[in-house]
Short mmCIF file of C-alpha atoms in Angstrom, two decimals:
data_model
loop_
_atom_site.label_atom_id
_atom_site.label_comp_id
_atom_site.label_asym_id
_atom_site.label_seq_id
_atom_site.Cartn_x
_atom_site.Cartn_y
_atom_site.Cartn_z
CA LYS A 258 -31.67 -27.84 13.23
CA PHE A 259 -31.46 -25.14 10.56
CA MET A 260 -35.13 -25.51 9.66
CA ASP A 261 -36.16 -25.45 13.33
CA ALA A 262 -34.28 -22.18 13.84
CA LEU A 263 -35.71 -20.72 10.62
CA LYS A 264 -39.29 -21.50 11.71
CA LYS A 265 -38.62 -20.14 15.21
CA PHE A 266 -37.33 -16.85 13.77
CA TYR A 267 -40.39 -16.64 11.51
CA THR A 268 -42.95 -17.24 14.26
CA SER A 269 -41.22 -14.78 16.60
CA GLY A 270 -41.22 -12.08 13.89
CA GLN A 271 -37.42 -11.84 13.81
CA LEU A 272 -37.10 -12.96 10.19
CA LEU A 273 -36.89 -9.92 7.91
CA PHE A 274 -38.02 -10.03 4.29
CA SER A 275 -37.23 -7.67 1.43
CA GLY A 276 -37.33 -7.68 -2.35
CA SER A 277 -38.38 -10.98 -3.89
CA SER A 278 -38.61 -12.64 -0.46
CA LEU A 279 -41.46 -10.31 0.67
CA GLN A 280 -43.94 -12.96 -0.49
CA PHE A 281 -42.83 -15.21 2.39
CA GLN A 282 -44.32 -12.85 4.97
CA ASN A 283 -47.58 -14.58 4.07
CA PRO A 284 -47.83 -17.67 6.34
CA THR A 285 -49.12 -19.87 3.50
CA LYS A 286 -46.24 -18.89 1.20
CA PHE A 287 -43.74 -19.38 4.03
CA GLN A 288 -45.12 -22.88 4.74
CA GLN A 289 -44.82 -23.71 1.03
CA LEU A 290 -41.16 -22.66 1.17
CA VAL A 291 -40.58 -24.78 4.28
CA ASP A 292 -42.26 -27.78 2.62
CA LEU A 293 -40.10 -27.31 -0.47
CA LEU A 294 -36.92 -27.17 1.61
CA TYR A 295 -37.90 -30.30 3.56
CA SER A 296 -38.60 -32.16 0.30
CA LYS A 297 -35.10 -31.52 -1.03
CA GLU A 298 -32.49 -34.19 -0.45
CA TRP A 299 -29.45 -32.35 0.88
CA ILE A 300 -26.41 -34.44 -0.02
CA PRO A 301 -23.06 -32.68 0.04
CA HIS A 302 -20.63 -33.69 -2.69
CA ILE A 303 -17.44 -34.70 -0.93
CA LYS A 304 -14.37 -35.97 -2.71
CA GLU A 305 -10.85 -36.63 -1.56
CA THR A 306 -8.47 -33.74 -2.02
CA PHE A 307 -5.38 -34.29 -4.11
CA LYS A 308 -3.18 -32.12 -1.88
CA GLY A 309 -3.71 -33.90 1.43
CA ALA A 310 -5.70 -33.41 4.61
CA LYS A 311 -3.47 -30.63 5.99
CA ASN A 312 -4.34 -28.36 3.07
CA VAL A 313 -8.05 -29.08 3.53
CA ILE A 314 -7.89 -28.05 7.19
CA GLU A 315 -5.95 -24.87 6.35
CA TYR A 316 -8.45 -23.99 3.61
CA LEU A 317 -11.47 -24.61 5.82
CA GLY A 318 -9.90 -22.57 8.62
CA ARG A 319 -9.40 -19.61 6.31
CA TYR A 320 -12.81 -20.03 4.66
CA THR A 321 -14.92 -20.43 7.78
CA HIS A 322 -13.27 -17.67 9.79
CA ARG A 323 -12.83 -14.96 7.20
CA ILE A 324 -14.88 -11.80 6.86
CA ALA A 325 -17.05 -10.82 3.90
CA ILE A 326 -14.45 -8.45 2.41
CA SER A 327 -10.84 -7.85 3.35
CA ASN A 328 -9.30 -4.41 3.76
CA ALA A 329 -6.93 -5.21 0.89
CA ARG A 330 -9.89 -5.22 -1.54
CA ILE A 331 -11.19 -1.79 -0.48
CA ILE A 332 -9.80 0.90 -2.76
CA SER A 333 -11.50 4.05 -1.47
CA VAL A 334 -14.15 5.16 1.00
CA ASP A 335 -15.88 8.52 1.32
CA ASP A 336 -19.11 9.82 2.88
CA LYS A 337 -21.25 8.59 0.00
CA SER A 338 -19.60 5.53 -1.53
CA VAL A 339 -17.20 2.61 -1.22
CA THR A 340 -15.04 1.41 -4.13
CA PHE A 341 -13.52 -2.06 -4.00
CA LYS A 342 -11.98 -4.80 -6.16
CA VAL A 343 -14.21 -7.59 -7.47
CA LYS A 344 -13.54 -10.73 -9.52
CA ASN A 345 -15.67 -11.44 -12.57
CA TYR A 346 -15.85 -15.23 -12.72
CA LYS A 347 -17.62 -15.09 -16.09
CA LYS A 348 -14.40 -13.58 -17.45
CA GLN A 349 -11.95 -16.11 -15.94
CA GLY A 350 -11.61 -14.25 -12.64
CA GLU A 351 -10.73 -10.91 -14.24
CA THR A 352 -10.42 -8.19 -11.58
CA SER A 353 -12.34 -4.93 -11.86
CA GLN A 354 -13.67 -2.21 -9.57
CA MET A 355 -17.16 -1.74 -8.17
CA THR A 356 -18.52 1.35 -6.45
CA LEU A 357 -21.57 1.15 -4.19
CA GLU A 358 -23.39 3.74 -2.13
CA SER A 359 -22.27 3.48 1.49
CA THR A 360 -25.67 2.27 2.68
CA GLU A 361 -25.80 -0.46 0.01
CA PHE A 362 -22.25 -1.59 0.85
CA ILE A 363 -23.17 -1.83 4.54
CA ARG A 364 -26.41 -3.68 3.70
CA ARG A 365 -24.51 -6.25 1.64
CA PHE A 366 -21.81 -6.60 4.31
CA LEU A 367 -24.43 -7.20 7.02
CA MET A 368 -25.97 -9.99 4.94
CA HIS A 369 -22.86 -12.04 5.79
CA ILE A 370 -23.46 -11.82 9.55
CA LEU A 371 -25.34 -14.80 10.92
CA PRO A 372 -28.45 -14.06 12.98
CA LYS A 373 -28.25 -14.76 16.71
CA GLY A 374 -28.84 -18.45 17.32
CA PHE A 375 -27.47 -19.64 13.97
CA VAL A 376 -24.25 -21.63 14.19
CA LYS A 377 -21.66 -21.43 11.41
CA ILE A 378 -19.92 -24.71 12.21
CA ARG A 379 -21.60 -27.70 13.83
CA TYR A 380 -19.63 -30.57 15.31
CA TYR A 381 -20.93 -34.14 15.40
CA GLY A 382 -19.69 -37.53 16.50
CA ILE A 383 -16.39 -37.54 18.35
CA LEU A 384 -16.11 -33.77 17.94
CA SER A 385 -19.52 -32.88 19.38
CA ASN A 386 -19.03 -30.37 22.18
CA ARG A 387 -20.82 -32.39 24.82
CA THR A 388 -18.57 -35.46 24.60
CA LYS A 389 -15.49 -34.31 22.69
CA LYS A 390 -12.96 -34.56 25.52
CA LYS A 391 -14.07 -38.05 26.56
CA LYS A 392 -14.38 -39.46 23.03
CA LEU A 393 -11.09 -38.03 21.79
CA LYS A 394 -9.34 -39.62 24.76
CA ILE A 395 -10.88 -42.98 23.84
CA CYS A 396 -9.81 -42.55 20.20
CA ARG A 397 -6.25 -41.68 21.20
CA ASN A 398 -6.11 -44.78 23.41
CA ILE A 399 -7.37 -46.94 20.53
CA ILE A 400 -4.75 -45.64 18.09
CA ARG A 401 -2.14 -45.40 20.88
CA ARG A 402 -1.07 -41.82 20.17
CA ASP A 403 -0.43 -39.01 22.59
CA TYR A 404 -1.83 -35.55 22.08
CA PRO A 405 0.40 -33.59 19.71
CA LYS A 406 2.25 -30.60 21.07
CA PRO A 407 0.50 -27.38 20.11
CA LEU A 408 1.83 -26.19 16.75
CA LEU A 409 2.30 -22.60 17.92
CA GLU A 410 3.63 -23.24 21.42
CA GLY A 411 6.64 -21.05 22.22
CA LEU A 412 6.48 -19.02 19.00
CA THR A 413 6.54 -15.24 18.86
CA THR A 414 3.68 -13.31 17.28
CA ALA A 415 5.78 -12.74 14.16
CA GLN A 416 6.52 -16.48 13.88
CA ILE A 417 2.83 -17.36 14.37
CA LEU A 418 1.78 -15.00 11.56
CA LEU A 419 4.42 -16.54 9.31
CA VAL A 420 3.36 -20.14 10.08
CA LEU A 421 -0.40 -19.56 9.83
CA PHE A 422 -0.70 -17.00 7.06
CA GLY A 423 2.68 -16.86 5.33
CA VAL A 424 2.95 -13.20 6.35
CA ASP A 425 6.40 -11.97 7.33
CA ILE A 426 5.81 -8.79 9.36
CA HIS A 427 9.52 -8.00 9.21
CA LYS A 428 9.28 -7.59 5.44
CA CYS A 429 8.25 -4.19 4.05
CA PRO A 430 4.85 -4.50 2.30
CA LYS A 431 5.96 -2.06 -0.43
CA CYS A 432 9.53 -3.06 -1.36
CA SER A 433 9.78 -6.52 0.32
CA LYS A 434 13.07 -5.68 2.09
CA ARG A 435 13.61 -7.50 5.37
CA ASN A 436 14.22 -5.98 8.81
CA PHE A 437 11.18 -3.77 8.48
CA ASN A 438 10.29 -2.53 11.97
CA MET A 439 6.84 -1.28 12.74
CA ALA A 440 6.39 1.57 15.22
CA ARG A 441 5.98 0.22 18.73
CA SER A 442 4.12 3.27 19.99
CA ILE A 443 1.66 5.71 18.53
CA PRO A 444 2.68 9.37 18.84
CA GLN A 445 0.43 11.49 21.05
CA LEU A 446 -1.75 14.05 19.32
CA GLU A 447 -1.50 17.61 20.55
#
């Protein structure tokens, strides 16, 4: 499906090339790339996690639904540049700062946005969208288990944030004292 979408974007002129990929604007070069990609055997390396399935699901949830850069990593922003924290994995994850021109920062950020028509997560088998409800019901009957109660049912927003992200919004982000109350209303500007 990925290759079909890639070829469709190319033939419709929606695929943009820059830098070293400019060569693929040439139809012959693009076809060579497509042939190369089709010739590769795409086998994901999957191994059992040592921490259990729950941790895998939590990790995947955070990984697949996060943004390219969090606000916590951004140090400063002005009209011309953005400075943010980066990890240097060649130096055992040592943290340093990087400053980019605003336009370059935006360009890099936009590279993380999927083009229209591309799907980040695809579901197959019993989880495929077309038959999920029916097949999950059959599976539950086979293993004789009822649907679990929703994990977050009846919880307040503060409790949900604590359960999902380990964030206690009643704790001050600076000094970590409890009973921190955030303003419930924003003062009107004059």
